[in-house]
PDB file of C-alpha atoms in Angstrom:
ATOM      1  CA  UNK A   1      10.293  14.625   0.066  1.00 46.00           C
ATOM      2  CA  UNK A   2       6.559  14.907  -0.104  1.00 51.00           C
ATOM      3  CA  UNK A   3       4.943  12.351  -2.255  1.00 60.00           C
ATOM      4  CA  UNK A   4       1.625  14.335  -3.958  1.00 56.00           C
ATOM      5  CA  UNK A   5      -1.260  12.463  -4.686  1.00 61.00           C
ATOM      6  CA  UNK A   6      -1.589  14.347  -7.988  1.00 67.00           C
ATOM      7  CA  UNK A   7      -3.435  11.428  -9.487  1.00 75.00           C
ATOM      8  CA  UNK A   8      -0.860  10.660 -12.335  1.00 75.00           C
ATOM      9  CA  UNK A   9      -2.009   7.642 -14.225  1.00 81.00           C
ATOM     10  CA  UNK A  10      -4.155   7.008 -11.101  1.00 84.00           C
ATOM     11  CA  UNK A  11      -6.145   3.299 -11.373  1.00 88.00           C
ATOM     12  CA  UNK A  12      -7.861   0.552  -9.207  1.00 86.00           C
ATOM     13  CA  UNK A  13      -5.121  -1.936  -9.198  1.00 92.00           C
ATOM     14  CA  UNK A  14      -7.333  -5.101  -7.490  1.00 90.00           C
ATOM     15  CA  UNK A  15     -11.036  -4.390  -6.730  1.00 87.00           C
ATOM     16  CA  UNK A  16     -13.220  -1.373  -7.660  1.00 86.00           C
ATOM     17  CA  UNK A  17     -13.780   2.305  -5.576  1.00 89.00           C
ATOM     18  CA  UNK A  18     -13.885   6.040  -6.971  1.00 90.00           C
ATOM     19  CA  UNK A  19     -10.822   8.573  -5.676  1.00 90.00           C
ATOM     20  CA  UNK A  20     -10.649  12.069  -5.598  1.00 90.00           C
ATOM     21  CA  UNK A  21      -8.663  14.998  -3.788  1.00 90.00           C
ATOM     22  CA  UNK A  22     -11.044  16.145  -1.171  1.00 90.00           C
ATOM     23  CA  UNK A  23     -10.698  18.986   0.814  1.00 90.00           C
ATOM     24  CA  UNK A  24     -13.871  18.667   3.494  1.00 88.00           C
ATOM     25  CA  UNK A  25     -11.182  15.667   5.459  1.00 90.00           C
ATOM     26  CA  UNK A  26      -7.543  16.162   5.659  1.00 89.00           C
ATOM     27  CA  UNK A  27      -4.918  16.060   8.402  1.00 92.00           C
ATOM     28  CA  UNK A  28      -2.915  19.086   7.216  1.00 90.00           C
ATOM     29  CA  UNK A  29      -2.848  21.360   4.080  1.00 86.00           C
ATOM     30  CA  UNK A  30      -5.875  21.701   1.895  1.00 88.00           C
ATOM     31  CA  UNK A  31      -6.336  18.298   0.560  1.00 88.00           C
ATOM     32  CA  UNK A  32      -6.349  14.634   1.013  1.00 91.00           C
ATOM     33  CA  UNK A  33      -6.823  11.689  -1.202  1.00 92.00           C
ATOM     34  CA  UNK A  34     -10.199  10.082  -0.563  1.00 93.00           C
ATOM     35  CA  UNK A  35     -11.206   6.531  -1.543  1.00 92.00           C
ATOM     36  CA  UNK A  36     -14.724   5.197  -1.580  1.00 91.00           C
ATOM     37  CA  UNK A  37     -15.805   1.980  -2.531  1.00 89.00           C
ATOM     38  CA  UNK A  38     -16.442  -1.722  -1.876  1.00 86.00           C
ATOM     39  CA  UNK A  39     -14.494  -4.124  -0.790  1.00 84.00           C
ATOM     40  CA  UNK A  40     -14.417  -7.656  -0.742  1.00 84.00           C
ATOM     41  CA  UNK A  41     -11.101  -8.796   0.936  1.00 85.00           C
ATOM     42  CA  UNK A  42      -8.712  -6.202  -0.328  1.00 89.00           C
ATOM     43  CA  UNK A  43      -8.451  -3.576  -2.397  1.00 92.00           C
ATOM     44  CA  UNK A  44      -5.137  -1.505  -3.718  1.00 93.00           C
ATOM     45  CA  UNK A  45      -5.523   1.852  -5.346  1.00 91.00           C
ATOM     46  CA  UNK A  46      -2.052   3.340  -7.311  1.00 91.00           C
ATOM     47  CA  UNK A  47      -2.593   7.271  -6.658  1.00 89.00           C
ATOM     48  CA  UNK A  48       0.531   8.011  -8.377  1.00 88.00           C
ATOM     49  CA  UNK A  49       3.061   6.985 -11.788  1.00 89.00           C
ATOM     50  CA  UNK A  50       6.279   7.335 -10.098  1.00 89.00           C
ATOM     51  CA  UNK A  51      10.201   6.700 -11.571  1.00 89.00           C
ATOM     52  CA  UNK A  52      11.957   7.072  -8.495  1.00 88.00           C
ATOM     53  CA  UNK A  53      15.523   5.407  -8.158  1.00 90.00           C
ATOM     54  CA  UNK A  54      17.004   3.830  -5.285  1.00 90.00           C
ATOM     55  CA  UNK A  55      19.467   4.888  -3.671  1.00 89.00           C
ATOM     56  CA  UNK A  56      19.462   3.313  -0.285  1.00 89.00           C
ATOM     57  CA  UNK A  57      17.065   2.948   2.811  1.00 89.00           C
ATOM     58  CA  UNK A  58      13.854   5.004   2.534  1.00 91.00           C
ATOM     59  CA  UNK A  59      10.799   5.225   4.426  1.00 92.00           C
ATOM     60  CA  UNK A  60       7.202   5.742   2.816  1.00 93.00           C
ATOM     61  CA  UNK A  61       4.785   6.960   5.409  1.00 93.00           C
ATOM     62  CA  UNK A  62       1.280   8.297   5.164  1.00 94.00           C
ATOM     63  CA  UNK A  63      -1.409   9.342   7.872  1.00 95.00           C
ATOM     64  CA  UNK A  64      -4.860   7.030   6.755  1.00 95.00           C
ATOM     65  CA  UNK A  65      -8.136   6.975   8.172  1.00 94.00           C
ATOM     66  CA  UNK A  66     -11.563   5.258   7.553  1.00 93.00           C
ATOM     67  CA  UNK A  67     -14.929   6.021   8.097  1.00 88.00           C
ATOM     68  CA  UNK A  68     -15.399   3.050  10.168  1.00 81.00           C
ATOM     69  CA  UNK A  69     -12.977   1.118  12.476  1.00 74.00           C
ATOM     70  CA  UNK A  70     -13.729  -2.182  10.348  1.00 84.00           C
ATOM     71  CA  UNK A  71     -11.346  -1.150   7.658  1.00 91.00           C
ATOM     72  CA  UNK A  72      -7.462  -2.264   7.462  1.00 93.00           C
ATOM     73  CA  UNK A  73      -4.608   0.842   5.204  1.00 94.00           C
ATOM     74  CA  UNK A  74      -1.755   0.200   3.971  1.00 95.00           C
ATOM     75  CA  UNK A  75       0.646   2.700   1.982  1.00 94.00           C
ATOM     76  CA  UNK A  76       2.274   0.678  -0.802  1.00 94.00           C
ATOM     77  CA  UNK A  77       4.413   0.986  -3.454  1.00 94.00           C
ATOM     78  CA  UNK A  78       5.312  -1.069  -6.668  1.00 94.00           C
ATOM     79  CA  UNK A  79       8.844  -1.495  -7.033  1.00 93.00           C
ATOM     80  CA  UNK A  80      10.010  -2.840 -10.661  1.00 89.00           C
ATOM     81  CA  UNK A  81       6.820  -4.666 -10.864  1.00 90.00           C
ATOM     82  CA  UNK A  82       6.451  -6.219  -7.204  1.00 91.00           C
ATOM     83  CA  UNK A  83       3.805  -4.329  -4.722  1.00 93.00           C
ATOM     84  CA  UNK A  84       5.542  -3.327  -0.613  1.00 93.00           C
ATOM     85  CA  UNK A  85       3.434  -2.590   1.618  1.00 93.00           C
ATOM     86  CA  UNK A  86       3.377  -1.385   4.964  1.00 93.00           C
ATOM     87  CA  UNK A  87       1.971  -3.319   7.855  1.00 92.00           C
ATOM     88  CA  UNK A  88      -2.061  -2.107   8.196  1.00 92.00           C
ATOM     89  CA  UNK A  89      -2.967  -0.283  10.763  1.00 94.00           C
ATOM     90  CA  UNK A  90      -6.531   0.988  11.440  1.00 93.00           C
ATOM     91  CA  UNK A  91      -9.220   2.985  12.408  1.00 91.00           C
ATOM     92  CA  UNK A  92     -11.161   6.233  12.225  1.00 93.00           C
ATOM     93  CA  UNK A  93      -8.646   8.911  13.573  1.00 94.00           C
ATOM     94  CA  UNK A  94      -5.657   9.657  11.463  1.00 95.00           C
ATOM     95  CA  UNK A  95      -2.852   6.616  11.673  1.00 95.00           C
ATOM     96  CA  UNK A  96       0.447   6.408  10.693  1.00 95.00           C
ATOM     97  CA  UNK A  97       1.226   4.000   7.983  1.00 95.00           C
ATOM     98  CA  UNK A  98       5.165   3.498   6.835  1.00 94.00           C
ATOM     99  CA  UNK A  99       6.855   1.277   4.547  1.00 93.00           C
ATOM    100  CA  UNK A 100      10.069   0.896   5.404  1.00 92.00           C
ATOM    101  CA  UNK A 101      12.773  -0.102   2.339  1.00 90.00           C
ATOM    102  CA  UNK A 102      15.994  -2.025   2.784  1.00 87.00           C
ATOM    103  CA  UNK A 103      18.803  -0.290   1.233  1.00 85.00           C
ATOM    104  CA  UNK A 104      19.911  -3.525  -0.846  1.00 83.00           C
ATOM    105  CA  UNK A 105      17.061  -2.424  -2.974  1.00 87.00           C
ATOM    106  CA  UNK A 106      19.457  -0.087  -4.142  1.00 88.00           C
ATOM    107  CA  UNK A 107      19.651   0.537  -8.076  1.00 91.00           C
ATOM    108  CA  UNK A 108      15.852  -0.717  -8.532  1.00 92.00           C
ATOM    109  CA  UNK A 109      13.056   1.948  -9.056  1.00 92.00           C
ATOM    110  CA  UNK A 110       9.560   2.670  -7.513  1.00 93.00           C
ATOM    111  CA  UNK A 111       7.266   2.530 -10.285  1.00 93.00           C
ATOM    112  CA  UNK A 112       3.726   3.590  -8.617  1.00 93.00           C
ATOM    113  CA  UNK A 113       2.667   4.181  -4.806  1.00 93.00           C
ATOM    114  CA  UNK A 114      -0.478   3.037  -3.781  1.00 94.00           C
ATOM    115  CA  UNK A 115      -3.153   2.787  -0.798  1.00 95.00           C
ATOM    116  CA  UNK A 116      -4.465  -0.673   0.084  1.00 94.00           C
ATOM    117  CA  UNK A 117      -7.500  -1.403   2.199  1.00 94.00           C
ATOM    118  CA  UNK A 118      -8.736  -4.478   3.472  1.00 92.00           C
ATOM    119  CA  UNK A 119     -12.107  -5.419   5.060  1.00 90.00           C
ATOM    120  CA  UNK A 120     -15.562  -6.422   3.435  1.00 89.00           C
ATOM    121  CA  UNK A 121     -18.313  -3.841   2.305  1.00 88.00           C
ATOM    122  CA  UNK A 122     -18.771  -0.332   1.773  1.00 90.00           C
ATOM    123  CA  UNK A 123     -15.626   2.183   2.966  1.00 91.00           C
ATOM    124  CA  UNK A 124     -14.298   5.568   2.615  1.00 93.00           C
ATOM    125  CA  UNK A 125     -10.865   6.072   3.344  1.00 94.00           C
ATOM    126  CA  UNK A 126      -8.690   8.927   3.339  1.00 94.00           C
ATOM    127  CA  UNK A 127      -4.520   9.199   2.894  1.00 94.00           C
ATOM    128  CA  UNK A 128      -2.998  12.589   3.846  1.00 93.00           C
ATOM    129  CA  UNK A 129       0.756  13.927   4.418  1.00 91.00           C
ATOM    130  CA  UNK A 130       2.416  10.986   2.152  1.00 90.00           C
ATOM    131  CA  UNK A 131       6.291  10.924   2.673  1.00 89.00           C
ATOM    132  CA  UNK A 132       9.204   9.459   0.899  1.00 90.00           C
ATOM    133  CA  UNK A 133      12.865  10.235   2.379  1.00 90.00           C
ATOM    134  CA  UNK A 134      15.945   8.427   3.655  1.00 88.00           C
ATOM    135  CA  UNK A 135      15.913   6.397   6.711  1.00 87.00           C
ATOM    136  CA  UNK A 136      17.912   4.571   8.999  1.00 86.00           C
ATOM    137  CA  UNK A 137      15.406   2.255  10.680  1.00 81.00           C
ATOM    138  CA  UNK A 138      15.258  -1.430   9.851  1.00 75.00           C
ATOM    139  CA  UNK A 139      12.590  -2.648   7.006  1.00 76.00           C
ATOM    140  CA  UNK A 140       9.028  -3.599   7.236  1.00 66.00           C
ATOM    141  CA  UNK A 141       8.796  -7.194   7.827  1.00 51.00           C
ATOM    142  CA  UNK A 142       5.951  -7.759   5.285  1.00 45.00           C
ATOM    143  CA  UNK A 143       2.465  -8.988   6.833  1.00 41.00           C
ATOM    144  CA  UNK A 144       2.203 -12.406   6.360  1.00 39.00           C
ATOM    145  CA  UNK A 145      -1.436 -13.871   4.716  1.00 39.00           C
ATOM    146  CA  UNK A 146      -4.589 -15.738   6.796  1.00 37.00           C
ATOM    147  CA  UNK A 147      -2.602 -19.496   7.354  1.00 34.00           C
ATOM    148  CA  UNK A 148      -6.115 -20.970   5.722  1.00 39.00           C
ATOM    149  CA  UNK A 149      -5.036 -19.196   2.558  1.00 37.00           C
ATOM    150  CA  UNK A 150      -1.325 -20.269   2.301  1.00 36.00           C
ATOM    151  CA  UNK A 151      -0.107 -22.665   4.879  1.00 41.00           C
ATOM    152  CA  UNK A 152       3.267 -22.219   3.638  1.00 43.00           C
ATOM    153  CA  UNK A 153       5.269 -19.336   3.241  1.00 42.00           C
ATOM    154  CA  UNK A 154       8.132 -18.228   2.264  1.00 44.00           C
ATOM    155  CA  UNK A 155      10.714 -14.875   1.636  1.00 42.00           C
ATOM    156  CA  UNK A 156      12.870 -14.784  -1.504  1.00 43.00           C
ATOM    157  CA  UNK A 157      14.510 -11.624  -2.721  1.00 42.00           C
ATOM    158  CA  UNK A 158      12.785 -10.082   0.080  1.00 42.00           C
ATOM    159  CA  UNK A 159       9.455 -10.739  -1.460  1.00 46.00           C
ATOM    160  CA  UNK A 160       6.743 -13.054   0.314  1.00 48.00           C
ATOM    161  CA  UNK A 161       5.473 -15.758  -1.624  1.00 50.00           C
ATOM    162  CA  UNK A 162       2.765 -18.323  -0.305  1.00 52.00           C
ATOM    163  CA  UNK A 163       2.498 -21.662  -1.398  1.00 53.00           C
ATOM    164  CA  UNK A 164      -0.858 -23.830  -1.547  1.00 57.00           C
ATOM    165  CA  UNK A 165      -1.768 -26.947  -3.090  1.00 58.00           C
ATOM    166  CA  UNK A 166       0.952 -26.337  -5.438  1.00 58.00           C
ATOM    167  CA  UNK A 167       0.279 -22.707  -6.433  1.00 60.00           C
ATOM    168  CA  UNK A 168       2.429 -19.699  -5.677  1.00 56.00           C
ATOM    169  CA  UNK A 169       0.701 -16.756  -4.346  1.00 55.00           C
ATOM    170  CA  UNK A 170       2.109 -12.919  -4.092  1.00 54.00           C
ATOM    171  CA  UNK A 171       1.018 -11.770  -0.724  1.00 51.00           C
ATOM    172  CA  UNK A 172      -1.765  -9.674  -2.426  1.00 51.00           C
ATOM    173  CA  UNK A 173      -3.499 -13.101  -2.839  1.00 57.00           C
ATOM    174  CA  UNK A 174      -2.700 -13.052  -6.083  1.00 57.00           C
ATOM    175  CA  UNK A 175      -1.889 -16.838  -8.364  1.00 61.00           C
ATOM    176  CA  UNK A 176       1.849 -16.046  -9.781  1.00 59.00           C
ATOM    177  CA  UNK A 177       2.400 -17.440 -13.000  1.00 52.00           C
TER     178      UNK A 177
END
């Protein structure tokens, strides 16, 4: 089913950038969710409160662009309190992003989906034609971090965790406690 960008509960997650639903870019219908901002490293946007159970494999795609090809998307979602994302692609005509979710993650719930963008400086980035429905395609291998950031890494419970000078890291970046 269509996932709407209605801006429920809508917040900068990491980093800083004003969103809207613009309708001078989109890739189909009237509107698309526009991001502009500054980033240093990465940035992740939830665009949406979400309580959607899981019920087996599903795939979470989106069409992204940026004004410049500098910029690295990602559709994500948080998924009882751990951020997917898809692998980024990138550039300044419309690119498919998509998440894809094992079905073992069956009986959990997606709290929030999100937009992540990665680069340095000034961006604006658009998501458009955001999809949630049942798949049978294999899941997204998670990107893995820069190796200067977390030399060691590691999957458990089909999460990516980095470890590095004896602190954990999410694959945001991000110091687990």
């Amino acid at each position: 089913f269509p996932v709407d960008p209605c801006l429920y509960n809508a917040k900068n997650v990491t980093g800083s950038a004003n969103y809207e639903l613009s309708k001078d870019t989109h890739r189909s219908g009237d509107y698309a969710l526009k991001l502009n901002g500054s980033v240093n490293s990465t940035y992740l946007m939830q665009f949406s409160e979400t309580k959607i159970g899981i019920t087996g494999a599903l795939a979470l795609t989106a069409y992204v662009k940026a004004n410049n090809g500098d910029y690295k998307m990602s559709i994500a979602c948080l998924i009882n309190g751990t951020w997917h994302y898809s692998p980024s692609v990138q550039g300044t005509d419309w690119k498919e992003a998509k998440l894809v979710l094992a079905a073992d993650l069956a009986g959990q719930t997606i709290q929030a989906i999100g937009v992540r963008v990665e680069g340095n400086g000034g961006f604006t980035v658009y998501a458009d034609d955001i999809l949630l429905e049942t798949t049978s395609e294999q899941p997204t291998s998670l990107p893995l971090m820069d190796m200067q950031l977390a030399p060691k890494k590691m999957i458990y419970n089909h999460h990516l965790y980095m470890l590095k000078d004896g602190i954990y890291y999410d694959a945001m970046g991000n110091v687990l406690k």
